[in-house]
Short mmCIF file of C-alpha atoms in Angstrom, two decimals:
data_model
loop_
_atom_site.label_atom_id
_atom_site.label_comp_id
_atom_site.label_asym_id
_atom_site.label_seq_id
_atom_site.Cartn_x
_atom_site.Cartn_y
_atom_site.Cartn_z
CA UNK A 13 0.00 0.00 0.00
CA UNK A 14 1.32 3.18 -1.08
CA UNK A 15 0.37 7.02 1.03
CA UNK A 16 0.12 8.30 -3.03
CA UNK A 17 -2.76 5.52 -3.25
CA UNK A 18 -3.96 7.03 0.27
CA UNK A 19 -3.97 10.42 -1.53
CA UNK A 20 -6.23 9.63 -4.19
CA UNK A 21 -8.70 7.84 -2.16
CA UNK A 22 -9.07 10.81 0.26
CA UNK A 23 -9.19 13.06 -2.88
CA UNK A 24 -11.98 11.09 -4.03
CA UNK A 25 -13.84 10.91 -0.45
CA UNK A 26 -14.15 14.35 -0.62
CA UNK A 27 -14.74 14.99 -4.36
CA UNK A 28 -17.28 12.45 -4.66
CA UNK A 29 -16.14 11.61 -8.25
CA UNK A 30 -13.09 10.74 -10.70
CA UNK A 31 -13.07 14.23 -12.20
CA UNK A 32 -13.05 16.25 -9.25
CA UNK A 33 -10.94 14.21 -7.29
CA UNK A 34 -8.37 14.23 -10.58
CA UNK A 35 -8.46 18.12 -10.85
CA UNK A 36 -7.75 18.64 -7.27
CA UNK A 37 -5.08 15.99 -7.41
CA UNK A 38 -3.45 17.48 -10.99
CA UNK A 39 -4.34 14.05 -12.53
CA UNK A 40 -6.01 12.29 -14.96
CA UNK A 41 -9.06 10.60 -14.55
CA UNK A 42 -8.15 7.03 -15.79
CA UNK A 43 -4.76 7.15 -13.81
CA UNK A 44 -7.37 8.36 -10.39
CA UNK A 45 -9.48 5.06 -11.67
CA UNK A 46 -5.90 3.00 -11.50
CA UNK A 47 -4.64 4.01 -8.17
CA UNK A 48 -8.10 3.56 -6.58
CA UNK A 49 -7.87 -0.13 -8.11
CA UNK A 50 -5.10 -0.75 -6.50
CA UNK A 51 -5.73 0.53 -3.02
CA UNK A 52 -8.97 -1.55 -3.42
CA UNK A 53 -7.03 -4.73 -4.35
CA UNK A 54 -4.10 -3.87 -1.43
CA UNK A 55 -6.74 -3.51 1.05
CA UNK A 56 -9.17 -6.45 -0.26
CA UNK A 57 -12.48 -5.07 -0.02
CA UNK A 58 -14.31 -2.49 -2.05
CA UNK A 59 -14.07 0.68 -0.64
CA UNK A 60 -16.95 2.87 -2.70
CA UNK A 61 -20.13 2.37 -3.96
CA UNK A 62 -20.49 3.71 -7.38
CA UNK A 63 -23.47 5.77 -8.30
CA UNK A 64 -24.90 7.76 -10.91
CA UNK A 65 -24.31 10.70 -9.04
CA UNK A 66 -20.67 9.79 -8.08
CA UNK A 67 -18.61 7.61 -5.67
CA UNK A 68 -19.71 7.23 -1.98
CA UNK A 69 -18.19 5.27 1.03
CA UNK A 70 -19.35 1.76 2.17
CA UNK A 71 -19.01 0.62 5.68
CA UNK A 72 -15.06 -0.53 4.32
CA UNK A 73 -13.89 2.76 3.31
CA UNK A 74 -15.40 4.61 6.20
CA UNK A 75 -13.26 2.23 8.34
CA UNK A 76 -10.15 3.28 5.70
CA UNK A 77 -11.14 7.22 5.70
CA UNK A 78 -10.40 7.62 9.60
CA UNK A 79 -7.03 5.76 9.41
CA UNK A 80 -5.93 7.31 6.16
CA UNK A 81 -6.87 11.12 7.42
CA UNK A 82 -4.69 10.24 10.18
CA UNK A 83 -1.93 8.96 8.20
CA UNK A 84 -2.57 12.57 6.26
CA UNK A 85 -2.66 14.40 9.35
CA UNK A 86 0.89 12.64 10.48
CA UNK A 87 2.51 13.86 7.15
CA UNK A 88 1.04 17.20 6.76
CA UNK A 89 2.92 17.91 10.41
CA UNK A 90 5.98 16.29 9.40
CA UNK A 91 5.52 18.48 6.25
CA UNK A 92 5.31 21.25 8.74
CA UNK A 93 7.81 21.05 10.56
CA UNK A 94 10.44 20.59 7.96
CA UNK A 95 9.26 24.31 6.50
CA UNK A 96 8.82 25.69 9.97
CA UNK A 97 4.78 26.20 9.07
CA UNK A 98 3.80 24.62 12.56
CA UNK A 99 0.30 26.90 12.47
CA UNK A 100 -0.31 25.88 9.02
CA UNK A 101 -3.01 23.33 9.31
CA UNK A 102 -4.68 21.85 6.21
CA UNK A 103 -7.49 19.52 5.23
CA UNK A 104 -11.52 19.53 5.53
CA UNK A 105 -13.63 19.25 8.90
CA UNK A 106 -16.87 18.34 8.61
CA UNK A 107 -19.37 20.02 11.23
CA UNK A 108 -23.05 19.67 12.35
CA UNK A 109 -25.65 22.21 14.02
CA UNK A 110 -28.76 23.33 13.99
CA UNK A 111 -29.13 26.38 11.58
CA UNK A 112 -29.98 29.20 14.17
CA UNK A 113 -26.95 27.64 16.22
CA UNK A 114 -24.87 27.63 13.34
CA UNK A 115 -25.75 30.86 11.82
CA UNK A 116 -25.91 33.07 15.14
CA UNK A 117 -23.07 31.20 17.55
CA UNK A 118 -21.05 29.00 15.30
CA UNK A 119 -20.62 31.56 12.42
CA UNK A 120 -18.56 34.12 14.17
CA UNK A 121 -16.12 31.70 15.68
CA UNK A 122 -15.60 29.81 12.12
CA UNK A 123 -14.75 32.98 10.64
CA UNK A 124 -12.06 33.87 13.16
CA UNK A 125 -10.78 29.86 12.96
CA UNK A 126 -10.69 30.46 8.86
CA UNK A 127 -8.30 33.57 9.16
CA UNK A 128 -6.49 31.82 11.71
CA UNK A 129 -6.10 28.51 8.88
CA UNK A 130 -7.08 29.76 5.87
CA UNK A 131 -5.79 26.20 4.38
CA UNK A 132 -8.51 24.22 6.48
CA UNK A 133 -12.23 23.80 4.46
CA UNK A 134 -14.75 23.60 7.03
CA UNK A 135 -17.81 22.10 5.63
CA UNK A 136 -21.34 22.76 8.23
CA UNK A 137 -24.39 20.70 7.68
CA UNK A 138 -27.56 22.48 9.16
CA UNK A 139 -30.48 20.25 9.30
CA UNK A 140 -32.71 18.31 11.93
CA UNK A 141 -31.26 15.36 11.11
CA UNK A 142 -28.57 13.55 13.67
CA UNK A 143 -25.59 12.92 11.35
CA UNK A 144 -23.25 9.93 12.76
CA UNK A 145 -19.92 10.58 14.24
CA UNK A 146 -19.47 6.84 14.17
CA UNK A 147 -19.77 6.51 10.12
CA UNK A 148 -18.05 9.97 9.74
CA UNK A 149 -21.02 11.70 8.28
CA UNK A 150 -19.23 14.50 10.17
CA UNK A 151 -15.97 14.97 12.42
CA UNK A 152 -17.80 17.20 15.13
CA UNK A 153 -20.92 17.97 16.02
CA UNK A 154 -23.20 20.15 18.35
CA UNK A 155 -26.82 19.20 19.65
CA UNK A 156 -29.04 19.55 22.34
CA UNK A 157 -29.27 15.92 23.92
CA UNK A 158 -26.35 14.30 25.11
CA UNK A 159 -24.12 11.92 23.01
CA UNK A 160 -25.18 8.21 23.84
CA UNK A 161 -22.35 6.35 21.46
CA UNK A 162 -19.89 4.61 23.03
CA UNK A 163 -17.52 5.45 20.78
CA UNK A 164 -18.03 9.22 20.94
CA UNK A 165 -16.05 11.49 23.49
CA UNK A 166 -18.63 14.85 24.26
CA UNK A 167 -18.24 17.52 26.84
CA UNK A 168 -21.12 19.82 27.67
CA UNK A 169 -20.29 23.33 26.14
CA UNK A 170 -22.69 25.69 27.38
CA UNK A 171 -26.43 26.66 28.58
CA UNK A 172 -28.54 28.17 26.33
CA UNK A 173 -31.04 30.49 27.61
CA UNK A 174 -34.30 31.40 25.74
CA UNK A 175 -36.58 33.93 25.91
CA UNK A 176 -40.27 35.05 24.89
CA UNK A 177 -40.96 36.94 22.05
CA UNK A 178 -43.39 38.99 19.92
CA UNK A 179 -43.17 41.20 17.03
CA UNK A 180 -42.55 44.73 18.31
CA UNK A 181 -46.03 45.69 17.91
CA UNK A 182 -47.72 42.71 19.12
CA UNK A 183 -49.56 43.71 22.53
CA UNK A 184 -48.10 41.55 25.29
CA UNK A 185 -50.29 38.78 26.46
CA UNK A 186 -51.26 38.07 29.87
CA UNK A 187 -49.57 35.36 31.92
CA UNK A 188 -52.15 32.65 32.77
CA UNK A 189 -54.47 33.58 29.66
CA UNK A 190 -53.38 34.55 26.32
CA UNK A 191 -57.09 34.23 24.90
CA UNK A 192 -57.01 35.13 21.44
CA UNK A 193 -53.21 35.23 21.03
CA UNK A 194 -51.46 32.60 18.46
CA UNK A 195 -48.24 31.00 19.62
CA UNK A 196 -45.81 29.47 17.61
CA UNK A 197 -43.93 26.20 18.28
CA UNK A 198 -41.95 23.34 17.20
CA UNK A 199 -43.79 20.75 15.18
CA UNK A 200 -45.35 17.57 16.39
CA UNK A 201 -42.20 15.55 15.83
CA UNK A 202 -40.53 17.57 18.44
CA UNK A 203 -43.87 18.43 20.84
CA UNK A 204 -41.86 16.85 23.56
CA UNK A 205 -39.65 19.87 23.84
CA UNK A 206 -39.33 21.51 27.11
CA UNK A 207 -40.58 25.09 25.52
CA UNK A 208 -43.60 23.31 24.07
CA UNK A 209 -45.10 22.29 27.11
CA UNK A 210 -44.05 25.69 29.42
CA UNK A 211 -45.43 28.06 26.47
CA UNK A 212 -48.69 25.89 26.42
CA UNK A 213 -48.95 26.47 30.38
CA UNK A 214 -48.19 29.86 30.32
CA UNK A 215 -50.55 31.15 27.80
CA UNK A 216 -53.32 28.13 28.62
CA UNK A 217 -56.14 29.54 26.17
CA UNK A 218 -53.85 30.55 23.29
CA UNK A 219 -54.30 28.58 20.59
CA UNK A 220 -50.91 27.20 17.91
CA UNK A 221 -51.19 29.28 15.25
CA UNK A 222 -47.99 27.84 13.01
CA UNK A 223 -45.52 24.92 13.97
CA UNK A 224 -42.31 24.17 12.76
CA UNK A 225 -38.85 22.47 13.77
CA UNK A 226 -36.75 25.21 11.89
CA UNK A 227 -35.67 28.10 14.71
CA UNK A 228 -35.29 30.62 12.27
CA UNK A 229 -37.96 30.70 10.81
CA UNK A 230 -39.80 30.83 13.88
CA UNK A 231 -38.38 33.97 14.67
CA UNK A 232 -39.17 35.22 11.49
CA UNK A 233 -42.55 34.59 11.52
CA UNK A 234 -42.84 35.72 15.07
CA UNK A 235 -41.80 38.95 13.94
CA UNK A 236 -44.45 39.06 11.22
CA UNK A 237 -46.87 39.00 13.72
CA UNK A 238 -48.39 35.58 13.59
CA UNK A 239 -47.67 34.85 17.23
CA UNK A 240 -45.75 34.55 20.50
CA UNK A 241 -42.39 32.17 20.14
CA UNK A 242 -40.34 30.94 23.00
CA UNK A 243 -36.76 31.32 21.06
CA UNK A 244 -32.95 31.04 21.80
CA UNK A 245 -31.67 34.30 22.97
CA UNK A 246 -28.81 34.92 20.33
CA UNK A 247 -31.46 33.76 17.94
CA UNK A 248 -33.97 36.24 19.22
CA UNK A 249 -32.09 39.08 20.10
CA UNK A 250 -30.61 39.07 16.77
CA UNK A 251 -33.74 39.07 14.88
CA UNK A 252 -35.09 42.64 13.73
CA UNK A 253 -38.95 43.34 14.80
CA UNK A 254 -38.99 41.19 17.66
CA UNK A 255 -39.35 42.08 21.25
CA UNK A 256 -38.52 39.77 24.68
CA UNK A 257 -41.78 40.19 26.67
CA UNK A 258 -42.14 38.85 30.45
CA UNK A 259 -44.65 36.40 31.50
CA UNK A 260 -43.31 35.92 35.01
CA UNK A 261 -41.49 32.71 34.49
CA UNK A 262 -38.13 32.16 32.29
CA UNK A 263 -38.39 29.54 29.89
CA UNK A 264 -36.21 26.49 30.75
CA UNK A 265 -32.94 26.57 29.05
CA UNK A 266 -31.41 24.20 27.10
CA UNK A 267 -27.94 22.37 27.37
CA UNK A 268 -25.58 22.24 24.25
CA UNK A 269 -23.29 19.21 24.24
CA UNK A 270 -20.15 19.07 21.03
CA UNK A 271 -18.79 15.55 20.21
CA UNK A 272 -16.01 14.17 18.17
CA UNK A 273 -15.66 9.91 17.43
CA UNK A 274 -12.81 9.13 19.83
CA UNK A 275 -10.21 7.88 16.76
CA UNK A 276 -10.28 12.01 15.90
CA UNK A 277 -8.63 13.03 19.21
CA UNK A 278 -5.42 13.42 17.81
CA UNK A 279 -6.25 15.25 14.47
CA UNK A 280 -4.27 18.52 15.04
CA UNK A 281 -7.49 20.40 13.17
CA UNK A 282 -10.33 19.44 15.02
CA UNK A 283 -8.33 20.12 18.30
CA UNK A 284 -7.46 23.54 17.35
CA UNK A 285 -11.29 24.28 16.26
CA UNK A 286 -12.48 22.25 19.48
CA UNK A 287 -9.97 24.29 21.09
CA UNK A 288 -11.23 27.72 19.84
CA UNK A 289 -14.75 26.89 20.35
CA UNK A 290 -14.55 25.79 23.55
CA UNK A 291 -12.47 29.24 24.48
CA UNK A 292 -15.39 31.61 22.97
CA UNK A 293 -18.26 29.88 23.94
CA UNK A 294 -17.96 27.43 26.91
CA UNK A 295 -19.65 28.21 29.83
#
């Protein structure tokens, strides 16, 4: 097995085809197809599964991708260190959040962490979805609920408090009542949620005028008058038309947890990012 072999198939994990993976790589296509041959035949097992829309891992190159991002991380410091470019990190981090948590907490530390190492891509999926650490759908991720994987090492980062809202015109309700007022809330899949169930008590003869699982757009609606929202603060605060109103009672706030598969611990880019974020935004 060859680390140029290594090189191509990381090229084409990320790429998701030939072409791409060639042009990043400054090679052909058919000498991309060769290489990747003979990793596959090195290693013994298949490590894509080709599609029309391109190559993507099986459970055999997902094993391959963490040791062979290792083995890139391992050279890129030797690399480093022979040029005296100790701070110069490269390669791509994959992240998860939720979109407001992304857009209104995550985005402003990113942005310092790119300036800091320009050379690093940092790739951020925002959906509701739970991507897996453990099949390296992403390298770190952020949620709401602790990690329960075995395999994952987590650390709670911080408390989130959240407030009540209305558009700035909206009269404020009356604790206890809210008769005639529309409130706005997460959807049925997520009913469970603490905020839910304490907006619902407060404001007992309000009725749900719009649901959704998408923060943002909570907000946004909120502050297009269609009702009362129980939202993050940074999410809140940050949203133009809205004003925090008091009921009497804070809503609960929530805990955010950030967790990494434990074969990443020693990748010299996700600790400096874990690093960073855990120096802005850590409780």
């Amino acid at each position: 097995m060859e680390w140029s072999d290594l090189r191509v198939f990381l090229a084409i994990a990320r790429e998701g085809t030939l072409g791409a993976a060639a042009r990043k790589l400054g090679q052909t296509q058919p000498t991309m197809g060769r290489r990747l041959q003979a990793l596959e035949q090195a290693v013994g097992h298949t490590l894509f599964q080709r599609t029309k829309a391109g190559f993507v891992l099986n459970e055999e190159g997902i094993v391959v991708l963490g040791h062979a991002e290792r083995m890139e991380e391992e050279v890129l410091a030797f690399q480093r260190q022979l040029t005296g470019q100790e701070q110069q990190l490269d390669g791509l981090l994959r992240l998860t959040a939720s979109d407001w948590f992304a857009e209104c907490v995550l985005t402003p530390v990113l942005a310092d962490f790119a300036k800091q190492y320009p050379r690093v891509v940092i790739e951020l999926l925002t959906d509701s979805r739970f991507y897996s650490l453990s099949r390296r759908e992403a390298d770190l991720a952020f949620r709401i609920t602790a990690f329960d994987e075995p395999d994952v090492v987590s650390r709670k980062l911080l408390r989130m408090p959240y407030g009540v809202y209305a558009a700035k015109d909206h009269p404020v309700p009356q604790a206890g009542d809210g008769a005639g007022r529309g409130l706005i809330t997460m959807d049925t899949a997520f009913g469970g949620m603490p905020d839910v169930a304490w907006l619902q008590r407060m404001l007992p003869n309000a009725h749900v005028a719009f649901r959704t699982n998408a923060r943002a757009i909570q907000a946004q609606m909120c502050a297009r008058g269609i009702g009362i929202a129980v939202l993050p603060r940074p999410l809140g605060d940050a949203t133009d038309g809205l004003q925090i109103i008091d009921l009497g009672e804070t809503p609960p706030a929530r805990e955010t947890w950030v967790g990494y598969h434990r074969d990443m611990r020693r990748l010299t880019r996700l600790r400096a990012l874990l690093d960073l974020v855990v120096g802005r935004l850590a409780d």
